[in-house]
PDB file of C-alpha atoms and ligand atoms in Angstrom:
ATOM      1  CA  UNK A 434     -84.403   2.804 -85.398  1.00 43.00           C
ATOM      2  CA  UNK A 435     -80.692   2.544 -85.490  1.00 49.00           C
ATOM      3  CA  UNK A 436     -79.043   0.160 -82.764  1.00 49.00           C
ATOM      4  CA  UNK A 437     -75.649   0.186 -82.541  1.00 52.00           C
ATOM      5  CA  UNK A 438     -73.926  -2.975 -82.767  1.00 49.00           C
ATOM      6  CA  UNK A 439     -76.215  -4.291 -85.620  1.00 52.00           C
ATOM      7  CA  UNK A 440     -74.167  -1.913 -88.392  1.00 57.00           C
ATOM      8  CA  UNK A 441     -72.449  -4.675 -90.653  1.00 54.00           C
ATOM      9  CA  UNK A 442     -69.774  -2.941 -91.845  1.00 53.00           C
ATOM     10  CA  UNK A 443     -68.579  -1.856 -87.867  1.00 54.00           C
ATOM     11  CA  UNK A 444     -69.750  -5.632 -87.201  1.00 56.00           C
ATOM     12  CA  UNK A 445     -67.453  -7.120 -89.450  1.00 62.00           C
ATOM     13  CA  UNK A 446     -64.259  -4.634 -88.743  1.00 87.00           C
ATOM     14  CA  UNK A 447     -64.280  -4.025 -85.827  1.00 92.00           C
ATOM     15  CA  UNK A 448     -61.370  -6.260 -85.108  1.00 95.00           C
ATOM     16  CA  UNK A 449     -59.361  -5.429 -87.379  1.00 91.00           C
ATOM     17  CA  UNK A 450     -55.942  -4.576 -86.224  1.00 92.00           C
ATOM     18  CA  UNK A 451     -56.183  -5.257 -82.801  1.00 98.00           C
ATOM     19  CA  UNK A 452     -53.244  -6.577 -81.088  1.00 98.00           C
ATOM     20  CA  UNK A 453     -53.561  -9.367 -77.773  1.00 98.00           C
ATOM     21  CA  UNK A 454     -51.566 -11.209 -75.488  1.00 99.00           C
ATOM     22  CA  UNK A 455     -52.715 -14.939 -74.522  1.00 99.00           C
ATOM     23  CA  UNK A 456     -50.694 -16.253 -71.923  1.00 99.00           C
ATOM     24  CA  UNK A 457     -50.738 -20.334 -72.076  1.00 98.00           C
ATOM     25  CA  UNK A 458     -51.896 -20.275 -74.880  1.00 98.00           C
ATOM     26  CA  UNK A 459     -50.042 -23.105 -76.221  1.00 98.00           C
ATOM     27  CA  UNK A 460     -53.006 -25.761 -75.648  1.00 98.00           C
ATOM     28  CA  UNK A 461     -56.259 -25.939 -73.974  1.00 98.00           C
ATOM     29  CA  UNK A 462     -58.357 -22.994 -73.782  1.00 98.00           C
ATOM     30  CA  UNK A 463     -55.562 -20.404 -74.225  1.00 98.00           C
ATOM     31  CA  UNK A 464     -55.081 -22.210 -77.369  1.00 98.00           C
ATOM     32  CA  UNK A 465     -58.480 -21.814 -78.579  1.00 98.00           C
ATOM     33  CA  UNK A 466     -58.770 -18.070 -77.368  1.00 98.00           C
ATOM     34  CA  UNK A 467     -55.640 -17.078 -79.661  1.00 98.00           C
ATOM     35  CA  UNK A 468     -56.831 -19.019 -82.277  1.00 98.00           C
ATOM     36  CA  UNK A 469     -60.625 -17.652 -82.164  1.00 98.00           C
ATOM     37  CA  UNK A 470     -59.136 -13.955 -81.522  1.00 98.00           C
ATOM     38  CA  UNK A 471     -56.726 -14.487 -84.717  1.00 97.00           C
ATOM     39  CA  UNK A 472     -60.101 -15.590 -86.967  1.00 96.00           C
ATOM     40  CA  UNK A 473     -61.451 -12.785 -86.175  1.00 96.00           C
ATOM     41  CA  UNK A 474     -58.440 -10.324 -87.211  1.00 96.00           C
ATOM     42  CA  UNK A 475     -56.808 -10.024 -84.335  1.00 97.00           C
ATOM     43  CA  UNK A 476     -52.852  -9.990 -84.438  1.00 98.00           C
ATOM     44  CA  UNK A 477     -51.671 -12.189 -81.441  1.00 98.00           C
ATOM     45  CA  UNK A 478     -49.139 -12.644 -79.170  1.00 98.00           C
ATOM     46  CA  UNK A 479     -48.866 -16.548 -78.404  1.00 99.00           C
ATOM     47  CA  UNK A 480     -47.247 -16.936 -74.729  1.00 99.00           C
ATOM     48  CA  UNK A 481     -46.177 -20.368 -73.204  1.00 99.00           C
ATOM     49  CA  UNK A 482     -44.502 -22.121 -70.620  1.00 98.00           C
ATOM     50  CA  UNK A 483     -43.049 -24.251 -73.299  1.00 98.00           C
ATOM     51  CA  UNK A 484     -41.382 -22.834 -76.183  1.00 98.00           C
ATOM     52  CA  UNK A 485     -43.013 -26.041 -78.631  1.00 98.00           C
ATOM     53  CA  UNK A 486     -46.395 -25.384 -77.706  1.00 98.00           C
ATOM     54  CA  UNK A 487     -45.813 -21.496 -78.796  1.00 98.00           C
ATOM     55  CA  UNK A 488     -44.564 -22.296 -81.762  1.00 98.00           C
ATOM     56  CA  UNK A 489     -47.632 -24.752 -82.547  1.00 98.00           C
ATOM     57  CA  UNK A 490     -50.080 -22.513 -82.082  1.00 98.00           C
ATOM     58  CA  UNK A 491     -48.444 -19.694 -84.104  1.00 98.00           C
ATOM     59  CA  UNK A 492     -48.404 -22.456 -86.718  1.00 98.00           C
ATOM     60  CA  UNK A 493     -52.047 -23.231 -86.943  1.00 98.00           C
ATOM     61  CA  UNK A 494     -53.007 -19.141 -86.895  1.00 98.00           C
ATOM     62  CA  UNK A 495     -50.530 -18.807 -89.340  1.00 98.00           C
ATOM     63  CA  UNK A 496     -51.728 -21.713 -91.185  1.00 98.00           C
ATOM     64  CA  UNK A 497     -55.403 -20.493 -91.089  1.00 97.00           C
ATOM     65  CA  UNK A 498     -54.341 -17.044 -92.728  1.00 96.00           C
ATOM     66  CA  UNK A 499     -53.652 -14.931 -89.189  1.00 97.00           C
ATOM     67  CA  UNK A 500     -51.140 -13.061 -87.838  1.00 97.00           C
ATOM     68  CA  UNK A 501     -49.114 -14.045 -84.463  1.00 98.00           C
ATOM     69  CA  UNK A 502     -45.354 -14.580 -83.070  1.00 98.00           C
ATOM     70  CA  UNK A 503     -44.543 -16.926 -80.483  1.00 99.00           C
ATOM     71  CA  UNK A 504     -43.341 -14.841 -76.641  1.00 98.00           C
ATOM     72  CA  UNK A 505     -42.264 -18.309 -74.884  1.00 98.00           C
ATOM     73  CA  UNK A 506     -41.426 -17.813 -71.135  1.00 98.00           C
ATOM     74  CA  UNK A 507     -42.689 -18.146 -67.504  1.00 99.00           C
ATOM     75  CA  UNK A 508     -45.012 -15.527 -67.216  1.00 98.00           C
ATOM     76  CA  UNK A 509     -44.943 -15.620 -63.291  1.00 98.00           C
ATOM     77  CA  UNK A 510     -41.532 -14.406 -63.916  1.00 98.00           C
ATOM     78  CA  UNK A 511     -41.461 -10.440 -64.376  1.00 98.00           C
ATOM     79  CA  UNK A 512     -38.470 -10.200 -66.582  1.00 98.00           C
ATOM     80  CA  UNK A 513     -40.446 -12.852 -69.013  1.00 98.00           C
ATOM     81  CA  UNK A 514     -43.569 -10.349 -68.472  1.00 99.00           C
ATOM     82  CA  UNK A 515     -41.569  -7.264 -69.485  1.00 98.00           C
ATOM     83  CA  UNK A 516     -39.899  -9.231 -72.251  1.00 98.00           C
ATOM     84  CA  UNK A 517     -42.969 -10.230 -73.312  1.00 98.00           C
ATOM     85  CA  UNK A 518     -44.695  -6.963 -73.383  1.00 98.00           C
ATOM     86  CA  UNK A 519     -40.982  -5.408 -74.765  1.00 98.00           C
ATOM     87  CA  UNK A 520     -41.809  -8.129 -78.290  1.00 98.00           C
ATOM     88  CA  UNK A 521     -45.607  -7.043 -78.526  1.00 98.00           C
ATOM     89  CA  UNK A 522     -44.638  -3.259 -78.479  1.00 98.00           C
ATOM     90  CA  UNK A 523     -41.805  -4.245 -81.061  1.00 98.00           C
ATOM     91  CA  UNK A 524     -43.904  -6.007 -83.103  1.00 98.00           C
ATOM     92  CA  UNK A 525     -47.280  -4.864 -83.014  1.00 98.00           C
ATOM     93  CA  UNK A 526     -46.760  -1.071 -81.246  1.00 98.00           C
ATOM     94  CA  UNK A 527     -48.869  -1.896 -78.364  1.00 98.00           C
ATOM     95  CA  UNK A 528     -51.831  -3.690 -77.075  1.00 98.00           C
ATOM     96  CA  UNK A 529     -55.335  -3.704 -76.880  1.00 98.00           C
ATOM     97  CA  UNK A 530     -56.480  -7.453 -75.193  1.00 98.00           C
ATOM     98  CA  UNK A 531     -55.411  -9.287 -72.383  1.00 99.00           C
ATOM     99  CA  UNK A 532     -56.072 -12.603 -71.918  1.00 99.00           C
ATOM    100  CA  UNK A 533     -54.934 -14.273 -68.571  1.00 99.00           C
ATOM    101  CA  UNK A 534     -54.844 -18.060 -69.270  1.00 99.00           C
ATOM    102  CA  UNK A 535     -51.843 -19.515 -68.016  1.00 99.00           C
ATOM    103  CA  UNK A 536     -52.620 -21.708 -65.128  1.00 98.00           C
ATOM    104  CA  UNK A 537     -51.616 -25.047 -63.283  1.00 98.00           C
ATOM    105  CA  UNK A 538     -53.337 -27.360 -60.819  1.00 97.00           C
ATOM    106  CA  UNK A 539     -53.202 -28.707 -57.750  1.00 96.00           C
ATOM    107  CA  UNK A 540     -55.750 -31.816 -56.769  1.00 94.00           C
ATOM    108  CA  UNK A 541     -54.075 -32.628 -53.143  1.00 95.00           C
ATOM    109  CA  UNK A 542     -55.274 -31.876 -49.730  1.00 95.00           C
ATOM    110  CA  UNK A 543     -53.658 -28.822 -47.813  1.00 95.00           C
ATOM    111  CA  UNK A 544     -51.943 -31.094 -45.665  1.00 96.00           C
ATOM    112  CA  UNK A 545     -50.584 -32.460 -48.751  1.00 96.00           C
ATOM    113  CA  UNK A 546     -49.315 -29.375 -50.535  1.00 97.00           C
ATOM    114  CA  UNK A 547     -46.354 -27.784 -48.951  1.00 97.00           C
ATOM    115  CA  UNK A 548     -45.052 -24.379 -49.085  1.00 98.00           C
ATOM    116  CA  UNK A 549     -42.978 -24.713 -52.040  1.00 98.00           C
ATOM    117  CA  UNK A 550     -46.093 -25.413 -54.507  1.00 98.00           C
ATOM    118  CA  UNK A 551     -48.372 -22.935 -52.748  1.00 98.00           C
ATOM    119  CA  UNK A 552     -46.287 -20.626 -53.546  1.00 98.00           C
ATOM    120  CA  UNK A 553     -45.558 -21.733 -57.105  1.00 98.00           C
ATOM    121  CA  UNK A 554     -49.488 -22.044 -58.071  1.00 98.00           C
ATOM    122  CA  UNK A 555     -50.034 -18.631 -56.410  1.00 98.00           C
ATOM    123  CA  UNK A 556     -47.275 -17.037 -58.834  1.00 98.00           C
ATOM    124  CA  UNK A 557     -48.626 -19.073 -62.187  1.00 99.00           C
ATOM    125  CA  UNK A 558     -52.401 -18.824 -61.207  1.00 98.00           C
ATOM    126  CA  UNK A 559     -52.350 -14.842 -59.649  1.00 98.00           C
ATOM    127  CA  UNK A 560     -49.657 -12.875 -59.655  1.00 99.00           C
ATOM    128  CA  UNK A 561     -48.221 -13.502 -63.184  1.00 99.00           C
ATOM    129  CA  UNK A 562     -51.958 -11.632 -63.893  1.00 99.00           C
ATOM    130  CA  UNK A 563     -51.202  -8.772 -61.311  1.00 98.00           C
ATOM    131  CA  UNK A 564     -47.591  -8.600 -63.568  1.00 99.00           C
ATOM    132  CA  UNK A 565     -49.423  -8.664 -66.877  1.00 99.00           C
ATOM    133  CA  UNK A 566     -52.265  -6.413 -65.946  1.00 99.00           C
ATOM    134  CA  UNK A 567     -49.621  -4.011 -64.780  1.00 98.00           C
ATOM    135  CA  UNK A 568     -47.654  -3.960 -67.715  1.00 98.00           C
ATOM    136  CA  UNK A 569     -50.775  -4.057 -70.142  1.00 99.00           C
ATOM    137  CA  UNK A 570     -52.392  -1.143 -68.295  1.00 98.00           C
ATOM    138  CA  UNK A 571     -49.649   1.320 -68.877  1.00 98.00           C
ATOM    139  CA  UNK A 572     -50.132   0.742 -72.299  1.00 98.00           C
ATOM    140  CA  UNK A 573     -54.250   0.455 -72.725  1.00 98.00           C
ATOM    141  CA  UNK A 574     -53.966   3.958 -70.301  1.00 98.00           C
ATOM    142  CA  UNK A 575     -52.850   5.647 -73.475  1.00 98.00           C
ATOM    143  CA  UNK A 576     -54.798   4.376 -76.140  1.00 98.00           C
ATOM    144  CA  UNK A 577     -57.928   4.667 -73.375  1.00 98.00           C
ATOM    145  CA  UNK A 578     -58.896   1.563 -74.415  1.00 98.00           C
ATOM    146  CA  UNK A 579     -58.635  -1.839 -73.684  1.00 98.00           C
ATOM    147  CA  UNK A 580     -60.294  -5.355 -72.848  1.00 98.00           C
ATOM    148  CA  UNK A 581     -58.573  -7.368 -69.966  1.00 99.00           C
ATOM    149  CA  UNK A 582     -60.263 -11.306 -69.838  1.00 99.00           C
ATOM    150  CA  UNK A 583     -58.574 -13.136 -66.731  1.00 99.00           C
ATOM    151  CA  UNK A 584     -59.364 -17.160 -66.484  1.00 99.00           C
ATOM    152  CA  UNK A 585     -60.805 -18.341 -63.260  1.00 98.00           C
ATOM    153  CA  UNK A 586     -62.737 -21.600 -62.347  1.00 98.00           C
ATOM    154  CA  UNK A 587     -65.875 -22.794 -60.629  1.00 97.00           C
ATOM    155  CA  UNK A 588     -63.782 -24.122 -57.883  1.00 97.00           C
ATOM    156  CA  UNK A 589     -62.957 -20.597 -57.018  1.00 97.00           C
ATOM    157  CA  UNK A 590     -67.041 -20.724 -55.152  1.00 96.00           C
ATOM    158  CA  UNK A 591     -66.597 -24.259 -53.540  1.00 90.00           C
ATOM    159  CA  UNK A 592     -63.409 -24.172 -52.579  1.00 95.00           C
ATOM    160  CA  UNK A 593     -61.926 -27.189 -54.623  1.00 92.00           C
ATOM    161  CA  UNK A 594     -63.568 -30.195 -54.695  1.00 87.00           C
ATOM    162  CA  UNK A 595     -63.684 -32.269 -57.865  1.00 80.00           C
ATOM    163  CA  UNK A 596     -62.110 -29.572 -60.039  1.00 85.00           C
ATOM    164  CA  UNK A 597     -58.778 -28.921 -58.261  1.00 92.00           C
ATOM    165  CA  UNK A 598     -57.943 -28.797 -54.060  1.00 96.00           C
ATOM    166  CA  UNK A 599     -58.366 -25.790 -51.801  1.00 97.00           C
ATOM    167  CA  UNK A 600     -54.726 -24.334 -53.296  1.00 98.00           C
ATOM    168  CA  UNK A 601     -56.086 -24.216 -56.955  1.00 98.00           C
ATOM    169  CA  UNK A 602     -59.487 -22.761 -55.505  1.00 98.00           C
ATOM    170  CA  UNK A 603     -58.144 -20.147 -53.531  1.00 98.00           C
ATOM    171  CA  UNK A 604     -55.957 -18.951 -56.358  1.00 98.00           C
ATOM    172  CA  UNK A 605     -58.672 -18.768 -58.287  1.00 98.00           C
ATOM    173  CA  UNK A 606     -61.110 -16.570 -55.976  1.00 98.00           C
ATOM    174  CA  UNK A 607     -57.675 -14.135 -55.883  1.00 98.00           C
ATOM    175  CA  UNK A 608     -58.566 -13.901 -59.872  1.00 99.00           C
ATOM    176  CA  UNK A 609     -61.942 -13.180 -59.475  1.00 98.00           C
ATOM    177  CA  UNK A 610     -61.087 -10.456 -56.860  1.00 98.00           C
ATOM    178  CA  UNK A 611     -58.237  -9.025 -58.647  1.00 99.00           C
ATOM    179  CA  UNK A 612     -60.775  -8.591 -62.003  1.00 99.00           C
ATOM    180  CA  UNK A 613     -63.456  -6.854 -59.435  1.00 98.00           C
ATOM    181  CA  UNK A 614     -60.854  -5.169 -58.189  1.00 98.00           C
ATOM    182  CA  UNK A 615     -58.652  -3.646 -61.356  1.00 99.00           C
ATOM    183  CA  UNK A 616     -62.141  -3.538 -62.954  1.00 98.00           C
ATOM    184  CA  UNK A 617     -62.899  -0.582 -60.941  1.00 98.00           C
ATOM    185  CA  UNK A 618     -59.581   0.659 -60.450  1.00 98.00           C
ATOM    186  CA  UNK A 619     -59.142   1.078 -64.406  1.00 98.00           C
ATOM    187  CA  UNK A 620     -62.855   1.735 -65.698  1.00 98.00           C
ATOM    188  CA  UNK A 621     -62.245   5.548 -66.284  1.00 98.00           C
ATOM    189  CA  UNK A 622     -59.272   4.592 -68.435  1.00 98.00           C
ATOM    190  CA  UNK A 623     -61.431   2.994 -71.178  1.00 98.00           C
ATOM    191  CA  UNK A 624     -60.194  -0.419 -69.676  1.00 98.00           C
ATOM    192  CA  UNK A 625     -62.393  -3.334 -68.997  1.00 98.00           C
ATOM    193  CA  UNK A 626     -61.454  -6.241 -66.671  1.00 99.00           C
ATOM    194  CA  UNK A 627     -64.018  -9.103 -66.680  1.00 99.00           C
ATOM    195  CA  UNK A 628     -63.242 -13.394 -66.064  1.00 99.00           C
ATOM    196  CA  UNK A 629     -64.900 -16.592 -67.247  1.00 98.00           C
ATOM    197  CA  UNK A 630     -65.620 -18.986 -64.663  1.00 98.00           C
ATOM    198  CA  UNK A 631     -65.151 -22.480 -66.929  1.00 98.00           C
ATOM    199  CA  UNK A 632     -66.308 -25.428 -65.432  1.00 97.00           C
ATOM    200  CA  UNK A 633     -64.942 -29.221 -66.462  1.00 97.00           C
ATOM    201  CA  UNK A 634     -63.526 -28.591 -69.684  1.00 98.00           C
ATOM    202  CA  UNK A 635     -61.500 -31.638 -71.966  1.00 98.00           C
ATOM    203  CA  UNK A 636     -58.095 -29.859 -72.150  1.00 98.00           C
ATOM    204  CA  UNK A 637     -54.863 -31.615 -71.386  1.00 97.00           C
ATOM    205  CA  UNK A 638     -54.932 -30.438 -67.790  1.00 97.00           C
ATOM    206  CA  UNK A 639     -58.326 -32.710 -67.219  1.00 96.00           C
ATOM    207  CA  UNK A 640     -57.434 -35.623 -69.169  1.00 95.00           C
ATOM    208  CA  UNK A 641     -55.864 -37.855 -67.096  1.00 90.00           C
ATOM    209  CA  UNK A 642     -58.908 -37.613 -64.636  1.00 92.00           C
ATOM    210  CA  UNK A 643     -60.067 -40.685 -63.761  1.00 93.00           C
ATOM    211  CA  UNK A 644     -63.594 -41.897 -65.417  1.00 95.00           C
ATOM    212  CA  UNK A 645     -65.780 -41.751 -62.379  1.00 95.00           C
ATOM    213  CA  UNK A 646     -64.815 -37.919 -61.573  1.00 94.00           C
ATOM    214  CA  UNK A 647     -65.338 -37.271 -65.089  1.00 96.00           C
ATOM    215  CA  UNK A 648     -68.922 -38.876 -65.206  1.00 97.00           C
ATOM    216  CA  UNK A 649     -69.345 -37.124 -61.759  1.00 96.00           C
ATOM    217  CA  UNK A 650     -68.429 -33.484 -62.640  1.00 96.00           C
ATOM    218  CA  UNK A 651     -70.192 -34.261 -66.065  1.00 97.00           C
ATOM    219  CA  UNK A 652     -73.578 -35.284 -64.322  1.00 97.00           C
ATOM    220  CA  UNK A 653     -73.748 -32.247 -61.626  1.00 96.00           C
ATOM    221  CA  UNK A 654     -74.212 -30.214 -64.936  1.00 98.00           C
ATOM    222  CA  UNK A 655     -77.772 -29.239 -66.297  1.00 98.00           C
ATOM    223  CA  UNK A 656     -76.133 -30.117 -70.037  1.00 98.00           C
ATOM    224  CA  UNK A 657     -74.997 -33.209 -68.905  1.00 98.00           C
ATOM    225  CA  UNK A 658     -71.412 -32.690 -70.251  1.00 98.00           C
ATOM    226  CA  UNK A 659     -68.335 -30.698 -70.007  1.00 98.00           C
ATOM    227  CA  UNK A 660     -67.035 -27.598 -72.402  1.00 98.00           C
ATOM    228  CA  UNK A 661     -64.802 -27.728 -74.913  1.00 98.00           C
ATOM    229  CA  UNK A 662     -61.713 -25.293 -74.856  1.00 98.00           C
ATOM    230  CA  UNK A 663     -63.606 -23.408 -77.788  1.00 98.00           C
ATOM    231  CA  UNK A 664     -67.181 -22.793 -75.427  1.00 98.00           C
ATOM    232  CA  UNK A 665     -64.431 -20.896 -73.215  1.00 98.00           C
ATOM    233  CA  UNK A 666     -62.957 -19.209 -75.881  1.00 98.00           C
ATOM    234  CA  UNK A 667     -66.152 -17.780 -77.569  1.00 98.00           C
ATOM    235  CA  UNK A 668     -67.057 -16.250 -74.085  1.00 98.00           C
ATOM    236  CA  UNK A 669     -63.366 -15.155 -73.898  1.00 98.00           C
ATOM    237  CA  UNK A 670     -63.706 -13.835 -77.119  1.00 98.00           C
ATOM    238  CA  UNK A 671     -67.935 -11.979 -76.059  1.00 98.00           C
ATOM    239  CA  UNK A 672     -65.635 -10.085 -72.816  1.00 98.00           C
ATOM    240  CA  UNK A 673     -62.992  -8.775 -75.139  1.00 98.00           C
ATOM    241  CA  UNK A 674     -65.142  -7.431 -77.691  1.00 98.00           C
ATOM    242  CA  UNK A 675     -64.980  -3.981 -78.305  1.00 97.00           C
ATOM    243  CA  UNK A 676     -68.933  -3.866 -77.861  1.00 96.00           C
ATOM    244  CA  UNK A 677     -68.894  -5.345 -75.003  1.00 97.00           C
ATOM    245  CA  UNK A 678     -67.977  -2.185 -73.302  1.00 97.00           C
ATOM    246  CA  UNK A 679     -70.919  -2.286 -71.183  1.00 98.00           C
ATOM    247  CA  UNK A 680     -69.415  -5.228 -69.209  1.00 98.00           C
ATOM    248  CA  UNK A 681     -66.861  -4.759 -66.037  1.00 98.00           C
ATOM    249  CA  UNK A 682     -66.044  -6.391 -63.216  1.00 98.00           C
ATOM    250  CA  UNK A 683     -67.871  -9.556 -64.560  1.00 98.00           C
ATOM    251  CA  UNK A 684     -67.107 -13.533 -63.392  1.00 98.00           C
ATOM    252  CA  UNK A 685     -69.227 -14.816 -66.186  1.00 98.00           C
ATOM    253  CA  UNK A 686     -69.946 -18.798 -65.109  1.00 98.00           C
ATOM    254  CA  UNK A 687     -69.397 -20.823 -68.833  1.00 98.00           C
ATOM    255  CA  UNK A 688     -70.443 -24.402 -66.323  1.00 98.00           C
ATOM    256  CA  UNK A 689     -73.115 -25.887 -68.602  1.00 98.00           C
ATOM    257  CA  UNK A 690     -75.413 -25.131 -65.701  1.00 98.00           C
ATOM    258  CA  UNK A 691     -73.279 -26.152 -62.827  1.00 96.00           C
ATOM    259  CA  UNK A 692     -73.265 -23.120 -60.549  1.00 95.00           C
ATOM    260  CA  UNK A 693     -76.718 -21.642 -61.346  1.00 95.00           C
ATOM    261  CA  UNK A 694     -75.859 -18.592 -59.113  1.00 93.00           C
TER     262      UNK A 694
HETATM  263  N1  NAD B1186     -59.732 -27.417 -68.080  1.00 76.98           N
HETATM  264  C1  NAD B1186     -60.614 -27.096 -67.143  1.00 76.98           C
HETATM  265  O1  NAD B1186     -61.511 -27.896 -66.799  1.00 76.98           O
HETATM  266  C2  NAD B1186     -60.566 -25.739 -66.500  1.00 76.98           C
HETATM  267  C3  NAD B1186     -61.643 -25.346 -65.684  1.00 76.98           C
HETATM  268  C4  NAD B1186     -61.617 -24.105 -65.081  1.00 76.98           C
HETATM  269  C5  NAD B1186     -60.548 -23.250 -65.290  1.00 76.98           C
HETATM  270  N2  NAD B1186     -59.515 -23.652 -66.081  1.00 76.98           N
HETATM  271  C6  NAD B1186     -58.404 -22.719 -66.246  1.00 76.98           C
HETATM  272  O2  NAD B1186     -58.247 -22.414 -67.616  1.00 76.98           O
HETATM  273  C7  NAD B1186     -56.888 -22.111 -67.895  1.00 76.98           C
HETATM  274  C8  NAD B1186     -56.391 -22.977 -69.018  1.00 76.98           C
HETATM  275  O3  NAD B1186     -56.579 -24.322 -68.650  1.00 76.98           O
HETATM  276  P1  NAD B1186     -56.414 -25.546 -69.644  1.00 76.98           P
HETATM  277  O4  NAD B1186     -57.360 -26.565 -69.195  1.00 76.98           O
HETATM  278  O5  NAD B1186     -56.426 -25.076 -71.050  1.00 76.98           O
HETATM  279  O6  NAD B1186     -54.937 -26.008 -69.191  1.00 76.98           O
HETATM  280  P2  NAD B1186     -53.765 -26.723 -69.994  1.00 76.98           P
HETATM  281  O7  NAD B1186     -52.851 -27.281 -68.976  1.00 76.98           O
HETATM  282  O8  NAD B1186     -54.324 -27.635 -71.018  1.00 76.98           O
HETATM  283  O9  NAD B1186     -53.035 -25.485 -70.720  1.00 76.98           O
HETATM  284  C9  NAD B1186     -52.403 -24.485 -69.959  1.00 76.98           C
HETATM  285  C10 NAD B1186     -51.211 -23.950 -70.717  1.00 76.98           C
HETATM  286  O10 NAD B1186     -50.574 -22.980 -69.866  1.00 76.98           O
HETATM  287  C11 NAD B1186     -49.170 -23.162 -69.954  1.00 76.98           C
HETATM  288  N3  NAD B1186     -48.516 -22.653 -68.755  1.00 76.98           N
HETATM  289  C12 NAD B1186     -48.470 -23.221 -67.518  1.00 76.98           C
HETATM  290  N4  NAD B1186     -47.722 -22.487 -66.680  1.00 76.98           N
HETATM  291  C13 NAD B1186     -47.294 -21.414 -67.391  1.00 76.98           C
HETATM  292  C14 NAD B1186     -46.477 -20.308 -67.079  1.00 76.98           C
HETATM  293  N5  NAD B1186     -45.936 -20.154 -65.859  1.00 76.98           N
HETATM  294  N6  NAD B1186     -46.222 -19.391 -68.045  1.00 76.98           N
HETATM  295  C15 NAD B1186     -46.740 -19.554 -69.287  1.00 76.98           C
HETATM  296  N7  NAD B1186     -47.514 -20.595 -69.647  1.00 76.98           N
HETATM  297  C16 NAD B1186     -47.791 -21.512 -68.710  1.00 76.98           C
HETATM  298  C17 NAD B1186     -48.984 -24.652 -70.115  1.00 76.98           C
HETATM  299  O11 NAD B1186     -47.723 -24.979 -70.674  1.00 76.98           O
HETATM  300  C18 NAD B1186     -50.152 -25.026 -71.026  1.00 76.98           C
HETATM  301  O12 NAD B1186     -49.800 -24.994 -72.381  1.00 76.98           O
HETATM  302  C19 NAD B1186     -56.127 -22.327 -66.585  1.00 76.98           C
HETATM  303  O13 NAD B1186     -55.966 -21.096 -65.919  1.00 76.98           O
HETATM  304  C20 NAD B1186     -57.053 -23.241 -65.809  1.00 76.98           C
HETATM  305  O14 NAD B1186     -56.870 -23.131 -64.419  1.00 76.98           O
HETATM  306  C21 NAD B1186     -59.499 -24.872 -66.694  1.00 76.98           C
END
């Protein structure tokens, strides 16, 4: 019996040549993603709030024999987004993966966030996705292909808690809905929109939590610990496969056992 998937040759090039964005991908899990993508043959565009960050990641892919340029800029900003997408058609003629990474955090109480960083962790966290996924689709549409991995969270089902307040949660659940939603808006194109749901994970955005949280969110897991960026990236990395096609419209938990749902 022949199963598909299990042909070595397809296994091992079936990468090849495929061109990605990572947004945040400077550090952290975005970091990890481009890095894990760029093993694998991938040519990738490294996008980051901060210009240095870019620039290091590019190094270590580059480093490691891969191929990637740094696109620096505020992707909540849509002339950065068509920039961005302007440098990955210049460079690389297109794209085939999307990964939505870039995200901030807010821990405080509604009554403690005001307008002005609602609206800012709305933009970072959800629309700069609706932007990319805009931009990427026109492109994938073509091709009819292409994998589209958005980053959510666990707080997105409990509304905040230890991982982030109600602000960060709620922009969150907007991720989940937009990949439900663009999932079945774009499945005839040959377009696939699915999202990891990390738990804790040691990045820089969790490290200055305080010990006590950390042994908290650490013991309301069945593994008893938190991820690394690279457990996110390898189920990143599962969603964007090209035989993975069979997935869509997925919030795949990667929680160590947290959620259990
Ligand atoms: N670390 C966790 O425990 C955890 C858990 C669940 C979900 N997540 C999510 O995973 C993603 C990555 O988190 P991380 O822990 O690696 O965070 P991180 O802060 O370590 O890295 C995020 C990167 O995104 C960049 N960035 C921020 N705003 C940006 C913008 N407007 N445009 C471009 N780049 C921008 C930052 O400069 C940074 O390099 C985020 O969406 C986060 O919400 C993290």
């Amino acid at each position: 019996m022949h199963i598909t998937g299990l042909d070595e040759e397809r296994h091992d090039q079936r990468w090849e040549g495929q061109r990605a964005l990572v947004t945040g991908s400077g550090q952290g899990i975005g970091q990890a993603a481009a890095q894990l993508l760029a093993s694998k043959g991938v040519r990738v565009a490294v996008n980051d709030i901060v210009p240095e960050r870019a620039e290091a990641t590019v190094g270590l892919i580059t480093q490691a024999g891969g191929e990637a340029f740094a696109a620096p800029g505020d992707i909540s900003n849509p002339s950065t987004v068509e920039r961005v997408f302007q440098q990955l058609d210049e460079h690389y003629g297109g794209i085939d993966i999307l990964v939505n990474d870039a995200g901030i955090i807010i821990k405080d109480t509604l009554d403690n966030t005001d307008l002005e960083r609602w609206n800012r962790i709305l933009a970072v966290n959800l629309t700069a996705g609706f932007l990319t996924i805009k931009q990427a689709v026109k492109r994938m549409r073509t091709q009819h292909y292409g994998r589209i991995v958005n980053v959510s969270s666990i707080a997105a089902k409990h509304g905040g808690g230890y991982l982030g307040g109600v602000a960060y949660a709620a922009t969150k659940a907007g991720v989940a809905a937009l990949t439900r939603g663009a999932a079945r808006e774009y499945a005839t194109d040959g377009i696939n929109v699915n999202a990891v749901m990390p738990g804790l994970t040691y990045t820089p955005m969790t490290s200055g939590m305080p010990d006590w949280k950390q042994k908290a969110i650490e013991d309301s897991t069945l593994v008893k610990h938190g991820g690394q960026p690279y457990d996110i990236a390898r189920a990143i990395v599962f969603l964007a496969d090209p035989e993975s096609g069979y997935i869509d419209g997925e919030t795949l938990d990667v929680d160590g056992g947290t959620s259990l749902d």
